Coordinates of C-alpha atoms in Angstrom, one line a residue:
M131 CA -46.6 110.4 9.6
A132 CA -43.1 112.0 9.6
R133 CA -40.6 110.8 12.2
S134 CA -40.2 114.3 13.7
A135 CA -44.0 114.6 14.2
V136 CA -44.1 111.3 16.0
E137 CA -41.2 112.3 18.3
A138 CA -42.9 115.6 19.1
R139 CA -46.1 113.9 20.0
G140 CA -44.2 111.3 22.0
S141 CA -42.8 114.0 24.3
D142 CA -46.3 115.0 25.4
F143 CA -46.4 112.2 28.0
A144 CA -43.0 113.2 29.3
R145 CA -44.2 116.7 30.1
L146 CA -47.3 115.3 31.8
A147 CA -45.2 112.9 33.8
R148 CA -43.0 115.7 35.1
R149 CA -46.1 117.6 36.3
I150 CA -47.4 114.4 38.1
N151 CA -44.0 113.8 39.7
E152 CA -43.8 117.4 40.9
E153 CA -47.0 116.9 42.7
G154 CA -45.7 113.7 44.4
L155 CA -48.5 111.6 43.0
L156 CA -46.4 108.6 42.3
D157 CA -45.2 108.3 45.9
R158 CA -46.3 105.2 47.7
R159 CA -49.0 105.3 50.4
P160 CA -48.2 102.5 52.8
A161 CA -50.5 103.7 55.6
Y162 CA -53.4 103.9 53.2
Y163 CA -52.9 100.4 52.0
A164 CA -52.3 99.0 55.5
V165 CA -55.7 100.4 56.6
R166 CA -57.4 99.4 53.4
I167 CA -56.1 95.8 53.4
G168 CA -56.7 95.5 57.2
A169 CA -60.2 96.7 56.9
W170 CA -61.2 94.2 54.2
L171 CA -59.5 91.4 56.1
L172 CA -61.5 92.3 59.1
A173 CA -64.6 92.4 56.9
F174 CA -63.8 88.9 55.7
A175 CA -63.3 87.6 59.2
A176 CA -66.6 89.2 60.3
G177 CA -68.3 87.5 57.4
V178 CA -66.9 84.1 58.3
A179 CA -68.0 84.6 61.9
L180 CA -71.5 85.7 60.7
F181 CA -71.7 82.7 58.3
V182 CA -70.9 80.2 61.1
W183 CA -73.2 81.9 63.6
A184 CA -76.2 82.0 61.2
G185 CA -76.0 78.3 60.6
D186 CA -78.1 76.3 58.2
T187 CA -80.7 79.0 57.1
W188 CA -81.8 80.7 53.9
W189 CA -80.7 84.0 55.4
Q190 CA -77.2 82.9 54.3
I191 CA -78.1 84.3 50.8
A192 CA -77.6 87.7 52.3
V193 CA -74.2 86.6 53.5
A194 CA -73.4 85.4 50.0
V195 CA -74.1 88.9 48.7
Y196 CA -71.8 90.3 51.4
F197 CA -69.0 87.9 50.4
A198 CA -69.4 88.9 46.8
I199 CA -68.5 92.4 47.8
V200 CA -65.6 91.4 50.0
F201 CA -64.1 89.1 47.3
A202 CA -64.3 91.8 44.7
Q203 CA -62.5 94.2 47.0
F204 CA -59.8 91.6 47.5
G205 CA -59.6 91.6 43.7
F206 CA -59.2 95.3 43.6
V207 CA -56.3 95.3 46.1
S208 CA -54.7 92.4 44.2
H209 CA -54.9 94.6 41.1
D210 CA -53.1 97.4 42.8
L211 CA -50.4 95.0 44.1
G212 CA -49.9 93.7 40.5
H213 CA -49.2 97.3 39.4
L214 CA -46.6 97.8 42.2
Q215 CA -48.8 100.5 43.7
V216 CA -48.5 99.1 47.2
F217 CA -44.8 98.0 47.4
R218 CA -42.0 99.2 45.1
R219 CA -40.5 95.7 44.8
R220 CA -42.1 92.8 43.0
R221 CA -41.4 90.1 45.6
P222 CA -43.6 91.5 48.4
S223 CA -46.2 92.5 45.9
S224 CA -46.3 88.9 44.5
L225 CA -46.4 87.4 48.0
V226 CA -49.4 89.4 49.2
G227 CA -51.0 89.2 45.8
R228 CA -50.9 85.5 45.8
L229 CA -52.3 85.3 49.3
L230 CA -55.2 87.6 48.5
G231 CA -55.7 86.4 44.9
N232 CA -54.9 82.6 44.8
L233 CA -55.7 81.8 48.4
G234 CA -58.3 84.4 49.1
V235 CA -60.5 84.5 46.0
G236 CA -59.2 81.7 43.8
L237 CA -57.7 83.9 41.1
G238 CA -54.3 82.9 39.6
W239 CA -51.8 85.7 40.3
D240 CA -49.3 85.0 37.5
W241 CA -51.9 84.3 34.9
W242 CA -53.9 87.4 35.7
T243 CA -50.9 89.8 36.0
D244 CA -49.6 88.6 32.6
K245 CA -53.0 89.0 31.0
H246 CA -53.5 92.5 32.6
T247 CA -50.0 93.7 31.6
R248 CA -50.8 92.8 27.9
H249 CA -54.0 94.7 28.2
H250 CA -52.3 97.8 29.5
A251 CA -49.6 97.7 26.8
N252 CA -52.3 97.6 24.0
P253 CA -55.7 98.7 25.4
N254 CA -58.6 97.9 23.1
H255 CA -56.2 96.6 20.4
E256 CA -58.2 93.8 18.7
E257 CA -55.1 91.7 18.0
H258 CA -53.1 92.3 21.2
D259 CA -55.5 93.1 24.1
P260 CA -56.8 89.8 25.6
D261 CA -59.7 91.8 27.1
V262 CA -61.2 92.3 23.7
S263 CA -60.7 88.8 22.4
P264 CA -63.9 87.6 20.8
S265 CA -64.1 84.4 22.9
V266 CA -67.8 85.0 23.8
I267 CA -68.6 88.7 23.2
V268 CA -67.8 90.3 19.8
W269 CA -66.4 93.8 20.1
S270 CA -66.3 95.1 16.5
R271 CA -67.7 94.5 13.1
D272 CA -64.4 93.1 11.9
Q273 CA -64.6 90.5 14.7
L274 CA -68.2 89.8 13.8
A275 CA -67.2 89.0 10.2
E276 CA -64.8 86.4 11.4
S277 CA -66.8 85.0 14.3
R278 CA -68.0 81.4 14.4
G279 CA -69.8 79.2 16.9
L280 CA -70.7 80.6 20.3
P281 CA -69.5 84.2 19.7
R282 CA -71.6 84.5 16.5
F283 CA -74.6 82.9 18.2
V284 CA -74.3 85.4 21.2
A285 CA -73.5 88.4 19.1
K286 CA -77.0 88.9 17.7
Y287 CA -78.4 89.8 21.1
Q288 CA -75.2 90.3 23.1
A289 CA -76.3 93.7 24.5
I290 CA -79.2 91.9 26.2
L291 CA -77.1 88.9 27.3
F292 CA -74.1 91.0 28.5
F293 CA -75.0 91.3 32.2
P294 CA -76.3 87.7 32.4
I295 CA -73.0 86.5 30.9
L296 CA -71.1 88.4 33.6
T297 CA -72.6 86.1 36.3
L298 CA -70.3 83.4 34.8
E299 CA -67.2 85.6 34.9
A300 CA -65.9 84.4 38.3
W301 CA -66.1 80.7 37.1
H302 CA -64.2 81.8 34.0
L303 CA -61.5 83.3 36.1
H304 CA -61.2 80.2 38.3
I305 CA -61.0 77.9 35.3
A306 CA -58.5 80.1 33.4
S307 CA -56.3 80.3 36.5
F308 CA -56.1 76.5 36.7
K309 CA -55.6 76.1 32.9
A310 CA -52.7 78.5 32.9
L311 CA -50.8 76.2 35.3
L312 CA -50.6 73.7 32.4
R313 CA -48.6 76.0 30.2
P314 CA -44.9 75.1 29.7
N315 CA -43.9 78.7 30.8
A316 CA -46.0 78.8 33.9
R317 CA -44.1 80.5 36.8
Q318 CA -44.3 79.3 40.3
R319 CA -46.5 76.5 39.1
W320 CA -46.7 74.4 42.2
L321 CA -47.0 77.3 44.6
E322 CA -49.9 78.7 42.6
A323 CA -51.5 75.3 42.3
A324 CA -51.2 74.7 46.0
L325 CA -52.7 78.1 46.9
L326 CA -55.6 77.7 44.4
T327 CA -56.3 74.2 45.7
A328 CA -56.2 75.5 49.3
H329 CA -58.7 78.2 48.4
F330 CA -61.3 75.7 47.2
V331 CA -60.6 73.4 50.1
W332 CA -61.4 76.1 52.7
Y333 CA -64.2 77.6 50.5
F334 CA -66.2 74.5 49.9
G335 CA -65.2 73.0 53.2
L336 CA -66.6 76.0 55.1
I337 CA -69.8 76.2 53.1
F338 CA -70.7 72.5 53.1
S339 CA -69.8 72.1 56.8
V340 CA -72.4 74.7 57.8
L341 CA -75.1 74.4 55.1
S342 CA -77.2 71.6 53.9
P343 CA -76.3 70.5 50.3
V344 CA -79.1 72.3 48.6
K345 CA -78.5 75.6 50.6
A346 CA -74.8 75.2 50.0
I347 CA -75.2 74.9 46.2
V348 CA -77.6 77.9 46.1
F349 CA -75.1 79.9 48.3
I350 CA -72.2 79.1 45.9
I351 CA -74.3 80.0 42.8
V352 CA -75.4 83.3 44.3
H353 CA -72.0 84.2 45.7
Q354 CA -70.0 83.4 42.6
G355 CA -72.6 84.8 40.2
L356 CA -72.7 88.2 42.0
F357 CA -68.9 88.2 42.5
G358 CA -68.5 87.8 38.7
L359 CA -71.2 90.4 38.0
Y360 CA -69.6 92.9 40.4
L361 CA -66.2 92.5 38.7
G362 CA -67.7 92.7 35.3
C363 CA -69.7 95.8 36.1
T364 CA -66.5 97.4 37.4
F365 CA -64.4 96.7 34.3
A366 CA -67.2 97.2 31.7
P367 CA -67.3 101.1 31.9
N368 CA -63.5 101.4 31.4
H369 CA -63.0 100.6 27.7
K370 CA -66.2 98.9 26.3
G371 CA -67.7 101.1 23.6
M372 CA -64.5 103.1 23.3
P373 CA -62.5 103.1 20.0
T374 CA -60.7 99.9 19.1
I375 CA -57.3 99.6 17.4
T376 CA -56.2 97.1 14.7
G377 CA -52.8 96.6 13.0
E378 CA -50.0 99.0 13.4
T379 CA -50.8 102.3 15.1
T380 CA -49.0 105.7 15.0
L381 CA -50.6 106.7 18.3
D382 CA -48.1 107.7 21.0
Y383 CA -48.4 106.3 24.5
L384 CA -50.5 109.2 25.9
R385 CA -53.1 109.1 23.1
K386 CA -53.2 105.3 23.0
Q387 CA -54.1 105.2 26.7
V388 CA -56.5 108.2 26.8
L389 CA -58.5 107.7 23.6
T390 CA -59.3 104.1 24.5
S391 CA -60.3 104.7 28.1
R392 CA -63.3 106.2 29.8
N393 CA -63.6 107.7 33.3
V394 CA -66.7 107.4 35.5
R395 CA -67.8 110.4 37.6
G396 CA -68.8 110.0 41.2
G397 CA -67.9 110.7 44.8
V398 CA -66.3 108.6 47.5
F399 CA -68.9 105.9 47.2
V400 CA -68.1 105.3 43.5
D401 CA -64.4 105.4 44.2
I402 CA -64.8 102.6 46.8
A403 CA -67.3 100.6 44.8
L404 CA -65.1 100.6 41.7
G405 CA -61.8 100.3 43.5
G406 CA -60.5 103.5 42.1
L407 CA -60.8 102.1 38.5
N408 CA -63.3 104.8 37.7
Y409 CA -60.2 107.0 37.1
Q410 CA -59.3 104.7 34.2
I411 CA -57.5 107.3 32.1
E412 CA -55.2 108.3 34.9
H413 CA -54.7 104.7 35.9
H414 CA -53.7 103.7 32.3
L415 CA -51.3 106.6 32.0
F416 CA -49.7 105.9 35.4
P417 CA -50.4 102.2 36.3
N418 CA -48.2 102.4 39.4
M419 CA -49.9 105.5 40.8
P420 CA -51.5 104.6 44.2
T421 CA -55.3 104.6 44.0
P422 CA -55.8 107.5 46.5
H423 CA -53.8 109.8 44.2
L424 CA -55.9 109.1 41.1
R425 CA -58.5 111.6 42.1
R426 CA -55.9 114.3 42.6
A427 CA -54.3 113.5 39.3
Q428 CA -57.5 113.7 37.3
P429 CA -57.8 117.5 37.0
I430 CA -54.2 117.8 36.0
V431 CA -54.6 115.1 33.3
R432 CA -57.9 116.5 32.1
A433 CA -56.6 120.0 31.7
Y434 CA -53.5 118.8 30.0
C435 CA -55.5 116.8 27.5
A436 CA -57.6 120.0 26.8
E437 CA -54.3 121.8 26.1
L438 CA -53.3 119.2 23.6
G439 CA -56.8 118.9 22.0
V440 CA -57.0 115.2 23.0
D441 CA -60.5 113.9 23.7
Y442 CA -61.0 113.0 27.4
C443 CA -64.1 110.8 27.9
E444 CA -65.8 111.1 31.3
T445 CA -69.4 110.1 32.1
G446 CA -71.7 108.9 34.8
L447 CA -71.8 105.2 35.8
L448 CA -75.2 104.4 34.3
A449 CA -74.3 106.4 31.1
S450 CA -71.1 104.4 30.8
Y451 CA -73.1 101.2 30.8
G452 CA -75.5 102.7 28.2
Q453 CA -72.6 103.5 25.9
A454 CA -71.1 100.0 26.2
L455 CA -74.5 98.3 25.6
R456 CA -75.3 100.5 22.6
H457 CA -72.0 99.7 21.1
L458 CA -72.5 95.9 21.6
H459 CA -76.0 96.3 20.1
E460 CA -74.7 98.1 17.0
V461 CA -71.9 95.5 16.5
G462 CA -74.5 92.7 16.4
A463 CA -76.9 94.6 14.1
P464 CA -75.9 92.9 10.8
L465 CA -76.9 89.5 12.2
R466 CA -80.3 90.8 13.3
V467 CA -80.9 92.4 9.9
K468 CA -79.9 89.1 8.2
A469 CA -82.3 87.1 10.4
L470 CA -85.2 89.5 9.4
G471 CA -84.3 89.2 5.8

């Protein structure tokens, strides 16, 4: 592509950004986040009180479900903090992020923010986006051809196994958070290690001090399984089944973000349930835009994409899962055909 054409396309995002700025949609919303964080902290405190009050009973399984929701919401707020949506400066963002992430839910702040930044820089790029790394799930035929071991074993029926695998996602995040502390370039290694350790001390200590060993183990399995499933079901609609990228690309920033992302339609309930990530296109274009502004930005971005002739993918929640699962099923098809042959 000629240099002048690339430069002309590259200016498309600048024009959109001016429209967004004129609407004040990048302005911080401190009152909103104060209420949101405060509400979920109260929900967490209420859950702890309920857990202690209920005592050693199988009704605690319902409390495990409740805590899966609260933990996921803490994760969503940590996500916003990582994008500097809450505070303009990195120091307070990191402080609150580590308290909610490391101490609150057992998720390493520096490891996750580094991983997520790389995802935003190259969404759905098979060589650069860690979220489409074929560690277990295989996302494309190219990855399938090179897969070995567990990914190749799973790939044959990965559409069926996808949601069951997500029940292990929370444990994956916990383990990866600790493993990241062993890297030579790990930042705030001892602080992160202390907060992660403190999380599991209070978490296991609270559970085993109230429940008998069998009930405690079942509680942990249910809670962590649903926590991982909830997070996975939140992130799965965003990019899975959308076009992937390999090698060098001539796509400009706007097209790279829009064409690899999918929005999920829904009202206030979906906004809360998915932490605002259902506006994935707007979020990828403007990562530091506060969550409550994404809904207002959507019609502007959608209309602008229509002006440019850029595909803007938007679907319902169940349909988004269907698209992702069909894609995974199609990727694994050669292995199923080979097995039948």
